[in-house]
Short mmCIF file of C-alpha atoms and ligand atoms in Angstrom, two decimals:
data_model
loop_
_atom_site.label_atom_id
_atom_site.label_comp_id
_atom_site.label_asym_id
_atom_site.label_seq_id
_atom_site.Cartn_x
_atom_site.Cartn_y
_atom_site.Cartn_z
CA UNK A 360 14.76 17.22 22.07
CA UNK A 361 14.23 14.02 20.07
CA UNK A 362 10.44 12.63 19.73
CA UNK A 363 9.58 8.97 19.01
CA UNK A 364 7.17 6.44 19.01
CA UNK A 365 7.80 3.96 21.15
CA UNK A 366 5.58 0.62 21.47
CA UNK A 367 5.42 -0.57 25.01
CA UNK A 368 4.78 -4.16 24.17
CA UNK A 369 5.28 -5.04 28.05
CA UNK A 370 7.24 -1.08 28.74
CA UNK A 371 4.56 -0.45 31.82
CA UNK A 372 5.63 -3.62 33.57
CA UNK A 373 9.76 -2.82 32.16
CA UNK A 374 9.96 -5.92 29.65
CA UNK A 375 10.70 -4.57 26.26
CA UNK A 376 10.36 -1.05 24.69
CA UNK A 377 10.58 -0.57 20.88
CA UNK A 378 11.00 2.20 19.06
CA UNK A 379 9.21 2.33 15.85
CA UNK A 380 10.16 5.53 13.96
CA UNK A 381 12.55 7.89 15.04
CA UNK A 382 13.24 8.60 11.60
CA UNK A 383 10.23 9.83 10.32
CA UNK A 384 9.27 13.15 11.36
CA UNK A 385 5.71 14.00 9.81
CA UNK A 386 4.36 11.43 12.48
CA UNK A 387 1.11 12.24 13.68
CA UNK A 388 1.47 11.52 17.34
CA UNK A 389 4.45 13.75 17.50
CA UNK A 390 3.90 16.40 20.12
CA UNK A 391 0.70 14.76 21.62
CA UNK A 392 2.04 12.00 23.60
CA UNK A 393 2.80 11.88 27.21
CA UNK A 394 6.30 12.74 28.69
CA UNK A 395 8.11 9.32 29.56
CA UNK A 396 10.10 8.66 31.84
CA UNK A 397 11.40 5.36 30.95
CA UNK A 398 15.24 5.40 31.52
CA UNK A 399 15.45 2.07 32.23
CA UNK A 400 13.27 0.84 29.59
CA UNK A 401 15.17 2.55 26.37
CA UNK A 402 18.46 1.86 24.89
CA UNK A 403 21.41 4.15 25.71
CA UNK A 404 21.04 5.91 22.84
CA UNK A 405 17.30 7.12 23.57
CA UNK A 406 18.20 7.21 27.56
CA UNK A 407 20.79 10.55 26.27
CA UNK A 408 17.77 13.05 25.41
CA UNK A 409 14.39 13.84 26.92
CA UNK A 410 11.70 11.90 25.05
CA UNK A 411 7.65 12.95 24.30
CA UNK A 412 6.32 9.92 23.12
CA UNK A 413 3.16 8.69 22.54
CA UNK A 414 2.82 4.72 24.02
CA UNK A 415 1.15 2.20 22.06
CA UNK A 416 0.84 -1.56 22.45
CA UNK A 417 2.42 -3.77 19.27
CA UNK A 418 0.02 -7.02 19.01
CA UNK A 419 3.32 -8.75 18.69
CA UNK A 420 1.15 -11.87 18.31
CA UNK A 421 -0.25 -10.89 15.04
CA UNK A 422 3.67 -12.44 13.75
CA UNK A 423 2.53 -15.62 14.79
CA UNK A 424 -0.27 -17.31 12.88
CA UNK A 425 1.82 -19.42 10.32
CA UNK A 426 -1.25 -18.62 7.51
CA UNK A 427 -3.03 -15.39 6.28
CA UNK A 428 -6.45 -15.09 7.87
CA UNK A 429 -8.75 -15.46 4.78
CA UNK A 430 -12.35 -14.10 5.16
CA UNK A 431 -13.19 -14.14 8.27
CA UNK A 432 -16.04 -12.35 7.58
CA UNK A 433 -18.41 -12.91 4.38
CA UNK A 434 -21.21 -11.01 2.58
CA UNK A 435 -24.12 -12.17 4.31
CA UNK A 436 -22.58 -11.51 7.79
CA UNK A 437 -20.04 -8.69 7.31
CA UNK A 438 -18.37 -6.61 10.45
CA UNK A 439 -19.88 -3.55 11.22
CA UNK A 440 -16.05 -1.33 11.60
CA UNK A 441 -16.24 2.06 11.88
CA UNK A 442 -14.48 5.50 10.06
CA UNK A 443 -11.74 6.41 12.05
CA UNK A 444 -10.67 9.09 9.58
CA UNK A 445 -10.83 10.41 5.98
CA UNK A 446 -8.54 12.64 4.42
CA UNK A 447 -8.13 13.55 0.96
CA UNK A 448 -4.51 13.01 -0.06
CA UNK A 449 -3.95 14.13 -3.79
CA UNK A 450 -3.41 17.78 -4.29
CA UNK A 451 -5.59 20.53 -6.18
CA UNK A 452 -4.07 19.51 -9.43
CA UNK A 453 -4.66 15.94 -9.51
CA UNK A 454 -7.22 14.69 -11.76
CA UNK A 455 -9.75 13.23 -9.77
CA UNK A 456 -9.94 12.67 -5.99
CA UNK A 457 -8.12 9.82 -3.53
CA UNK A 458 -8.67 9.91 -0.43
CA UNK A 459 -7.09 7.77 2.47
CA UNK A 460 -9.35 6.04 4.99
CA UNK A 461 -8.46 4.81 8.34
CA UNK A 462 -11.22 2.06 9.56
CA UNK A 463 -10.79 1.05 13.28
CA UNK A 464 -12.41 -2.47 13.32
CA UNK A 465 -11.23 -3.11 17.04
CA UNK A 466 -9.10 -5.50 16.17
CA UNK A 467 -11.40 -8.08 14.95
CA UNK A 468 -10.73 -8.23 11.39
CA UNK A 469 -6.81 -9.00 11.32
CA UNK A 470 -5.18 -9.22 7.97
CA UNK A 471 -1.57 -9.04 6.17
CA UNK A 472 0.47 -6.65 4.22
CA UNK A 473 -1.10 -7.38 0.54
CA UNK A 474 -4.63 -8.27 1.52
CA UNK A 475 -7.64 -6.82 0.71
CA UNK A 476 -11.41 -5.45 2.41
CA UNK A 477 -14.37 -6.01 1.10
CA UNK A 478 -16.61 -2.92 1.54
CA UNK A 479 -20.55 -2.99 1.55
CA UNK A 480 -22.25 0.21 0.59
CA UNK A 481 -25.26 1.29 2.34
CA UNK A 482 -28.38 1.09 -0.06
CA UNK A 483 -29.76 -1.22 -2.42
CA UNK A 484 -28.13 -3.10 -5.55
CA UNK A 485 -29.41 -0.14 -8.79
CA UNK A 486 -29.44 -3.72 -10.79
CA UNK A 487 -31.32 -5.67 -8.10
CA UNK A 488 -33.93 -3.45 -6.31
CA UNK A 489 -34.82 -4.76 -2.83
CA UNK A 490 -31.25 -6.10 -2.72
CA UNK A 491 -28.51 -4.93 -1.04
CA UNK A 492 -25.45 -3.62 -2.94
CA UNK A 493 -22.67 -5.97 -3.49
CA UNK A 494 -19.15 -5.94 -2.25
CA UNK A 495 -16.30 -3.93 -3.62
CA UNK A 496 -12.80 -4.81 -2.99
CA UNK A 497 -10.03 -2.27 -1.29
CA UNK A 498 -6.17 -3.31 -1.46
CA UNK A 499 -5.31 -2.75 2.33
CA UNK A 500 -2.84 0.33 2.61
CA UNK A 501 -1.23 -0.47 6.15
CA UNK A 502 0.59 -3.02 7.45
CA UNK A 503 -1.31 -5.53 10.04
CA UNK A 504 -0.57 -3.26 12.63
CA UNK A 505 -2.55 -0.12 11.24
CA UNK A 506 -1.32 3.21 11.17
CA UNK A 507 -1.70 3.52 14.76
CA UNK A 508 0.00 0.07 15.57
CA UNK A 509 -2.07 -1.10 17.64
CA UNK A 510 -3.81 -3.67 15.42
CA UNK A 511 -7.34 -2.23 15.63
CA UNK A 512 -6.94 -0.30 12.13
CA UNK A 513 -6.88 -0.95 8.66
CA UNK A 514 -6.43 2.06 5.73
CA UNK A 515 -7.78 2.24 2.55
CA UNK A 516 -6.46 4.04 -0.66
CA UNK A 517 -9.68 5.37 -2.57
CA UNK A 518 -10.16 6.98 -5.86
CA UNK A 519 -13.37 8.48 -6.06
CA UNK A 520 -15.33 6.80 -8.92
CA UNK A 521 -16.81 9.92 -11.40
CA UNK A 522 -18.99 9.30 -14.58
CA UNK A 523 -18.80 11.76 -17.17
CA UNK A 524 -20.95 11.98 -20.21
CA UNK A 525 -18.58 11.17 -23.38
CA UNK A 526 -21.14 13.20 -25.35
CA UNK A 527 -21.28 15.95 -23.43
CA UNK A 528 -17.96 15.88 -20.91
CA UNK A 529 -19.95 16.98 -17.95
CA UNK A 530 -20.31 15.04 -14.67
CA UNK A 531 -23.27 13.09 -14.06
CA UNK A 532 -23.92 12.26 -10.56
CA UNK A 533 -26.73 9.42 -11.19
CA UNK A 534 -23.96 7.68 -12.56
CA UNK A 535 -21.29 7.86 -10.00
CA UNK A 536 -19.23 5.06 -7.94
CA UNK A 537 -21.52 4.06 -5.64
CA UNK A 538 -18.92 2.60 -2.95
CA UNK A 539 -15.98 4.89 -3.65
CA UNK A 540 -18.43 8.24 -3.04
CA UNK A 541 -19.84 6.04 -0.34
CA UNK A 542 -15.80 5.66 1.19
CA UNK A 543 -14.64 9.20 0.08
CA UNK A 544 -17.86 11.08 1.74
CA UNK A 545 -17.31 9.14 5.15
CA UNK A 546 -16.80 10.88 8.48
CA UNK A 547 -15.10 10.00 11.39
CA UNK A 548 -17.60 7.53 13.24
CA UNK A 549 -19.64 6.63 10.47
CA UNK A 550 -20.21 2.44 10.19
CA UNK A 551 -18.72 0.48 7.18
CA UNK A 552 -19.55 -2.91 6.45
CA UNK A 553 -16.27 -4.68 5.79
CA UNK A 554 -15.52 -8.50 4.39
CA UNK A 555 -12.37 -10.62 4.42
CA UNK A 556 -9.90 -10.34 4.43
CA UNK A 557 -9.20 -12.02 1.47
CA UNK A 558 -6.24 -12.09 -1.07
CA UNK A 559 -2.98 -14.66 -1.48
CA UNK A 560 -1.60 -13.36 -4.67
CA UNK A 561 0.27 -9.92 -3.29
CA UNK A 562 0.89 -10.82 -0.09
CA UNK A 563 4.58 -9.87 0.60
CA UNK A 564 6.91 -13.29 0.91
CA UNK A 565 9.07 -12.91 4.01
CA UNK A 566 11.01 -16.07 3.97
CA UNK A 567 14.00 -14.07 2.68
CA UNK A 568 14.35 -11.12 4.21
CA UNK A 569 17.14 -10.13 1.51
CA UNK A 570 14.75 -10.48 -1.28
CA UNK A 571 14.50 -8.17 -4.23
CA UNK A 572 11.16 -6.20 -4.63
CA UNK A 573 10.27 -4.51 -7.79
CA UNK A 574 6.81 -3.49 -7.61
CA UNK A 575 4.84 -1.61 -9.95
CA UNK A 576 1.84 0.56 -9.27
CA UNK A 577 -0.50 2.65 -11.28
CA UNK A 578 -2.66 4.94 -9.13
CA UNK A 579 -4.10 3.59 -6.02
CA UNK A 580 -2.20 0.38 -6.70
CA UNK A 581 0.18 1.73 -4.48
CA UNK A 582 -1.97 0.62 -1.46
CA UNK A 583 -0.41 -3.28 -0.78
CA UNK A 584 3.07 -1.11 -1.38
CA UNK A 585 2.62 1.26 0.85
CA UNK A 586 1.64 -1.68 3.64
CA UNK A 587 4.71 -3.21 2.52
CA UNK A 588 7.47 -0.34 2.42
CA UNK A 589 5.99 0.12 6.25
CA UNK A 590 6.73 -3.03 7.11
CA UNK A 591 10.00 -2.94 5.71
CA UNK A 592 11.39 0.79 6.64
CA UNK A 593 9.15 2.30 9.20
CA UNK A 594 8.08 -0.59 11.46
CA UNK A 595 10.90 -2.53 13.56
CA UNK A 596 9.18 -5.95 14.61
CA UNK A 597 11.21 -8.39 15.74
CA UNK A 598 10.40 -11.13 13.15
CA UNK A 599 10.86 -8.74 10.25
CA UNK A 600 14.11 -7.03 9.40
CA UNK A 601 14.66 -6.35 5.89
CA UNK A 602 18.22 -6.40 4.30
CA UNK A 603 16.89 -6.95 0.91
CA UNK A 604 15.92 -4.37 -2.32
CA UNK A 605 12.75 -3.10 -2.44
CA UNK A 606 12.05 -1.05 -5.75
CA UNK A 607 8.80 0.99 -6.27
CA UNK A 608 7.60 2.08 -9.20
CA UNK A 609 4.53 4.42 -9.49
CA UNK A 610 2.50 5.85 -12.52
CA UNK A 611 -0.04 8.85 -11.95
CA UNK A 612 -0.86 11.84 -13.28
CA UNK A 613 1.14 14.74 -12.49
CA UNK A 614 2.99 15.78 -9.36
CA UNK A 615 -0.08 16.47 -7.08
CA UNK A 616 -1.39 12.87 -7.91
CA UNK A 617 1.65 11.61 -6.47
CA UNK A 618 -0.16 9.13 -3.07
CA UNK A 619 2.43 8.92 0.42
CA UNK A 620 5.33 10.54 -1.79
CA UNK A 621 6.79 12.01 1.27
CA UNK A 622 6.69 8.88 3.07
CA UNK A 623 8.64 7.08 0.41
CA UNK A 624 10.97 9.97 -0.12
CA UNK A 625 11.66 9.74 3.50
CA UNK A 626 12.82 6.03 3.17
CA UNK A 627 14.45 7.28 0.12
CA UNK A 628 16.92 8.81 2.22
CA UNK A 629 17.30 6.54 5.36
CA UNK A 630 17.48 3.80 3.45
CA UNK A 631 19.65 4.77 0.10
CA UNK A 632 20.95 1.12 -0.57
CA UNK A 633 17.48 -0.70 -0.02
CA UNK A 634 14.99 1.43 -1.12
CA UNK A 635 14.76 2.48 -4.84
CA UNK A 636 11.84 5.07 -6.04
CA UNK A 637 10.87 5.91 -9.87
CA UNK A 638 8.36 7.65 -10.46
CA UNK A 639 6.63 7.96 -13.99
CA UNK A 640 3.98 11.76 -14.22
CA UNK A 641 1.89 11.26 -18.03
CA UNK A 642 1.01 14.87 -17.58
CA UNK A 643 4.43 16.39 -17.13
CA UNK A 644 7.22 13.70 -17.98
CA UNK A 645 7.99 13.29 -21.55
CA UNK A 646 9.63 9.45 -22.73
CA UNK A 647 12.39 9.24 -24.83
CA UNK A 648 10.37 8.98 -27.73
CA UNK A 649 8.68 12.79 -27.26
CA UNK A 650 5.37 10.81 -25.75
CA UNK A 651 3.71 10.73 -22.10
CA UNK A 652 6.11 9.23 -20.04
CA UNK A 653 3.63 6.18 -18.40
CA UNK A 654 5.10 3.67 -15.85
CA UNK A 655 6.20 1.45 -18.59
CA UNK A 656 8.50 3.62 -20.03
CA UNK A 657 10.50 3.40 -16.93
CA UNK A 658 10.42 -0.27 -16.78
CA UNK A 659 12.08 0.22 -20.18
CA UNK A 660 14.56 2.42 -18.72
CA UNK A 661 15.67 0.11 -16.02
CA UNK A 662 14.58 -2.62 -18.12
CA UNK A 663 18.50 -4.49 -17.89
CA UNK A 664 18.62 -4.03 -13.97
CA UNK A 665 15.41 -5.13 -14.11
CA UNK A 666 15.70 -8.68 -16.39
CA UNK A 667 18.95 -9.10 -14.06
CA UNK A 668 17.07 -8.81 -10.59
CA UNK A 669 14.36 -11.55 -11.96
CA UNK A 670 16.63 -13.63 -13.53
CA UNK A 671 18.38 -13.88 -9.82
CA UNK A 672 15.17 -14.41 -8.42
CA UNK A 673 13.23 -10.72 -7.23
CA UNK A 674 9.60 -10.64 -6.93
CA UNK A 675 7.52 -8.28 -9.23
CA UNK A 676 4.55 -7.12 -8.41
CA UNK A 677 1.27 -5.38 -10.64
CA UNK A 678 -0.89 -3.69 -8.75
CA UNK A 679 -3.63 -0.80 -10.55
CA UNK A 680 -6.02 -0.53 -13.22
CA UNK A 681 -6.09 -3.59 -15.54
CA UNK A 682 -5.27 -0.84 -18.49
CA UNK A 683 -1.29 -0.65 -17.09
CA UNK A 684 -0.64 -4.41 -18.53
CA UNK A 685 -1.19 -4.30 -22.09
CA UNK A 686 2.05 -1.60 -22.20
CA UNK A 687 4.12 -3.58 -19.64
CA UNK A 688 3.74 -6.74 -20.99
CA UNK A 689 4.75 -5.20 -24.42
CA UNK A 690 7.65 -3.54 -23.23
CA UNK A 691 8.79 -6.45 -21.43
CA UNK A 692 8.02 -8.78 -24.06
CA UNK A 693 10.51 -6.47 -26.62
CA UNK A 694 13.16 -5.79 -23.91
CA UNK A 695 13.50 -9.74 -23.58
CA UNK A 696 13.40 -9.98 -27.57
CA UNK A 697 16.52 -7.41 -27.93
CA UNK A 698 18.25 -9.38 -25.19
CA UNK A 699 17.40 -12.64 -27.41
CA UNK A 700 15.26 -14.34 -24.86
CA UNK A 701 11.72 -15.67 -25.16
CA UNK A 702 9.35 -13.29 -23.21
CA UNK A 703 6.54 -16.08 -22.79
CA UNK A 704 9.30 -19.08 -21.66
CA UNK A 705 10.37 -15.86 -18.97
CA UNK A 706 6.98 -15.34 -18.04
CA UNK A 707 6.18 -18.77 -17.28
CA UNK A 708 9.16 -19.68 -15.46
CA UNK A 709 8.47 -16.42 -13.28
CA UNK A 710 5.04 -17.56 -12.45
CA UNK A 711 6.33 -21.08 -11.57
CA UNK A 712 9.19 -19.83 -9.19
CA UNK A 713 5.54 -17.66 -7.48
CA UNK A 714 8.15 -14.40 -8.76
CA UNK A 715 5.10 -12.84 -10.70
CA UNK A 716 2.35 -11.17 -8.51
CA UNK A 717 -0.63 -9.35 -10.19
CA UNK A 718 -3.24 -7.62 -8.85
CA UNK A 719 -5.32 -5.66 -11.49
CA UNK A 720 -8.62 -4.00 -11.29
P1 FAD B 941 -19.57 1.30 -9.14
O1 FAD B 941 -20.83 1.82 -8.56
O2 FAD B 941 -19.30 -0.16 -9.01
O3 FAD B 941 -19.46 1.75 -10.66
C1 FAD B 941 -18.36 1.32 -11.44
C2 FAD B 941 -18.08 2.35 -12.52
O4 FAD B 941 -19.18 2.43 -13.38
C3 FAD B 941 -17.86 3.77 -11.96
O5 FAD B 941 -16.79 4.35 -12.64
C4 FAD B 941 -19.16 4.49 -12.26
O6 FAD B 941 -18.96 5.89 -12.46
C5 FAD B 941 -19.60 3.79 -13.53
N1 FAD B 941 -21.07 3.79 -13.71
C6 FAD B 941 -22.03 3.72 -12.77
N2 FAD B 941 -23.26 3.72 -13.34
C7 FAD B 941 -23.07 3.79 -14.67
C8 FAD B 941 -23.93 3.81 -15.79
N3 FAD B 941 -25.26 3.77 -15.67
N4 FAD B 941 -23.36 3.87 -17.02
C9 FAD B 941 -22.03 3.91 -17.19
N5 FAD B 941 -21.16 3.89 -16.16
C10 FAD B 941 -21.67 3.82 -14.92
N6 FAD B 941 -10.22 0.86 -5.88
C11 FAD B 941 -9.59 1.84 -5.19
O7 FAD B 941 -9.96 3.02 -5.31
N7 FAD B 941 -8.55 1.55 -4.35
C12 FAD B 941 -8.08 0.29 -4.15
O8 FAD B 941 -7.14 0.05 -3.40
C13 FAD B 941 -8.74 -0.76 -4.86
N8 FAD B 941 -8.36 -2.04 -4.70
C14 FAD B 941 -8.97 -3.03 -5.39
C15 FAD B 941 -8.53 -4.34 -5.23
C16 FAD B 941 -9.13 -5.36 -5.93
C17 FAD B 941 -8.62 -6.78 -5.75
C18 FAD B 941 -10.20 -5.07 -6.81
C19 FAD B 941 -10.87 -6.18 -7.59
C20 FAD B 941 -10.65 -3.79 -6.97
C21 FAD B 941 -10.06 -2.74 -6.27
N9 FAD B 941 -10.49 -1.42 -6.39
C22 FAD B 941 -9.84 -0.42 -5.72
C23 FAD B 941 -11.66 -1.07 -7.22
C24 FAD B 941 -12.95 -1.05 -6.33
O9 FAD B 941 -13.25 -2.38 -5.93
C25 FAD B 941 -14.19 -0.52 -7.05
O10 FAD B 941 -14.35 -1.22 -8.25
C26 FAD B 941 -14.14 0.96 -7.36
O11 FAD B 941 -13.99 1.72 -6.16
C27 FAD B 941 -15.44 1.42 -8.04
O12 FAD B 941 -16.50 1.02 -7.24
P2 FAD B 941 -17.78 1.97 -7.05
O13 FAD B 941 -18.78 1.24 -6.21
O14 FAD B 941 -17.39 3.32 -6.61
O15 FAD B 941 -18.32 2.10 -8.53
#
């Protein structure tokens, strides 16, 4: 029996049914939709088996706007979305704690692949007593669509934010992430106050649809990529079918740090020729030089493929904590000194041809 997802833009009324991902079998509305029978509606191929499928609606008009919405909503009058879900998604060897957070906002708060939240925490501003506490930013971790695709949900990639004392190593909660604990704590149904969405810099350019991707994450900077690789492998709109090279890679700790590893791995394998994944562990990878292998070190390895791809025009993206570009830009600057090129003439001509995207925090 084959289950799919299938988006019933117009299917009740027989106008166009599209299936989303029959490749990707860890879907959560596997086994819980309703029984279709759609013959009619599906494509010859689908029509052959019996399908459980779970219907949702594709906002196909969210491909229309021509700009990115830009904050729609500001500090002093932020939308009240709510906690659809939480779940913790690093394993119980990972350093530290990321969790990833699905907030319905109804459908009211649109945004693009690449964009970002802005999160309110509940409470008052430690700095500012009788104020409330500022806004923190979140990289958006779905495509527009939400992981439900129905346009009414945005996720979030958190790390939780711990303070520990460098005197005496322990934990000291009076010092913790306010927002972050805020976002990793939440339950289902609990309010958010969300901004925005704001954000040009990593927003994916679809003009070419046989572009070349390389994009480079440390951490939760995998959330615009993950939004991205979506749109590109799992999704099927109409508007977007990518024929190009996309080329992730991520830096984290060990193997349990690794964040939506089986949902690349799956496009790994559908999608041999356009989807490339490296993947750089400090905690268990050695470099060539005996140290921990960090996600520079396999920019270096690459680093020819890499200089080729830019030089005929592939985006490259940054997206982590600001610490990952002091080693990048090193290791790029010496791989274009051993090919006899000027790093900083590179660097600006990247910027100028908008080939350079970084989005450090
Ligand atoms: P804060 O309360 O702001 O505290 C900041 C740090 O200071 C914490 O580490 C805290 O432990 C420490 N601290 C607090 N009090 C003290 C004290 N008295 N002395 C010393 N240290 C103290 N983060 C993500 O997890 N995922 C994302 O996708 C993401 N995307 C981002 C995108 C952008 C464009 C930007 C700018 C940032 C992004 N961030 C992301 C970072 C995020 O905005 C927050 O900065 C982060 O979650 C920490 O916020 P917080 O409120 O938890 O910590």
């Amino acid at each position: 029996m084959a289950q799919v997802v299938v988006a019933a833009g117009a299917a009740q009324m027989g106008v166009r049914v599209q299936v989303l991902w029959p490749q990707f079998s860890r879907n959560k509305f596997l086994g819980e939709g309703l029984e279709l029978s759609a013959r009619s509606r599906l494509s010859t191929q689908l029509r052959l088996t019996k399908i459980y499928a779970k219907v949702v609606t594709i906002p196909i008009e969210l491909e229309e706007a021509t700009e990115p919405p830009i904050n729609l909503f500001k500090p002093k009058e932020p939308y009240t979305a709510t906690i659809k879900s939480n779940q913790k998604i690093v394993g119980p060897k990972a350093p530290g704690e990321t969790c990833h957070i699905v907030i319905d906002h109804g459908g009211n708060v649109p945004y693009w692949e690449g964009q970002s939240y802005g999160v309110i925490p509940p409470g008052e501003n430690p700095k500012k007593p009788g104020m409330p506490n500022t806004v923190r930013l979140y990289s958006i971790a779905s495509t527009r669509y939400g992981d439900d695709f129905d346009g009414k949900t945005a996720s979030l990639c958190v790390r939780r934010a711990v303070y520990y004392d460098p005197e005496t190593g322990k934990e000291d909660p009076a010092k913790k992430g306010i927002c972050s604990n805020f976002l990793c704590d939440s339950k289902p149904g609990d309010k958010v106050l969300i901004t925005g969405p704001s954000g040009k810099v990593m927003l994916l350019p679809e003009d070419d649809q046989k572009a070349c991707h390389i994009m480079v994450a440390t951490g939760t900077g995998i959330a615009p990529y993950r939004g991205y690789l979506r749109r590109m492998f799992m999704e099927n709109v109409p508007t977007f079918k990518f024929e190009g090279l996309a080329w992730l890679f991520l830096g984290v700790a060990n193997t349990d740090s690794l964040l939506y590893n089986e949902e690349f791995i799956s496009y790994q394998k559908q999608y041999p020729k356009n989807f490339r994944y490296d993947i750089a562990l400090s905690r268990e990878q050695l470099n060539k030089k005996g140290g921990k292998m960090y996600v520079q070190d396999k920019i270096e390895e690459y680093s020819e493929e890499i200089f080729k791809l830019l030089d005929g025009g592939a985006h490259i993206y940054f997206c982590g904590l600001k610490g990952m570009m002091p080693g990048i830009q090193d290791t790029l600057k010496r791989v274009a000194e051993e090919r006899g090129e000027s790093w900083d003439q590179k660097l600006l001509k990247l910027k100028k041809n908008k080939q350079w995207h970084v989005e450090v925090y």
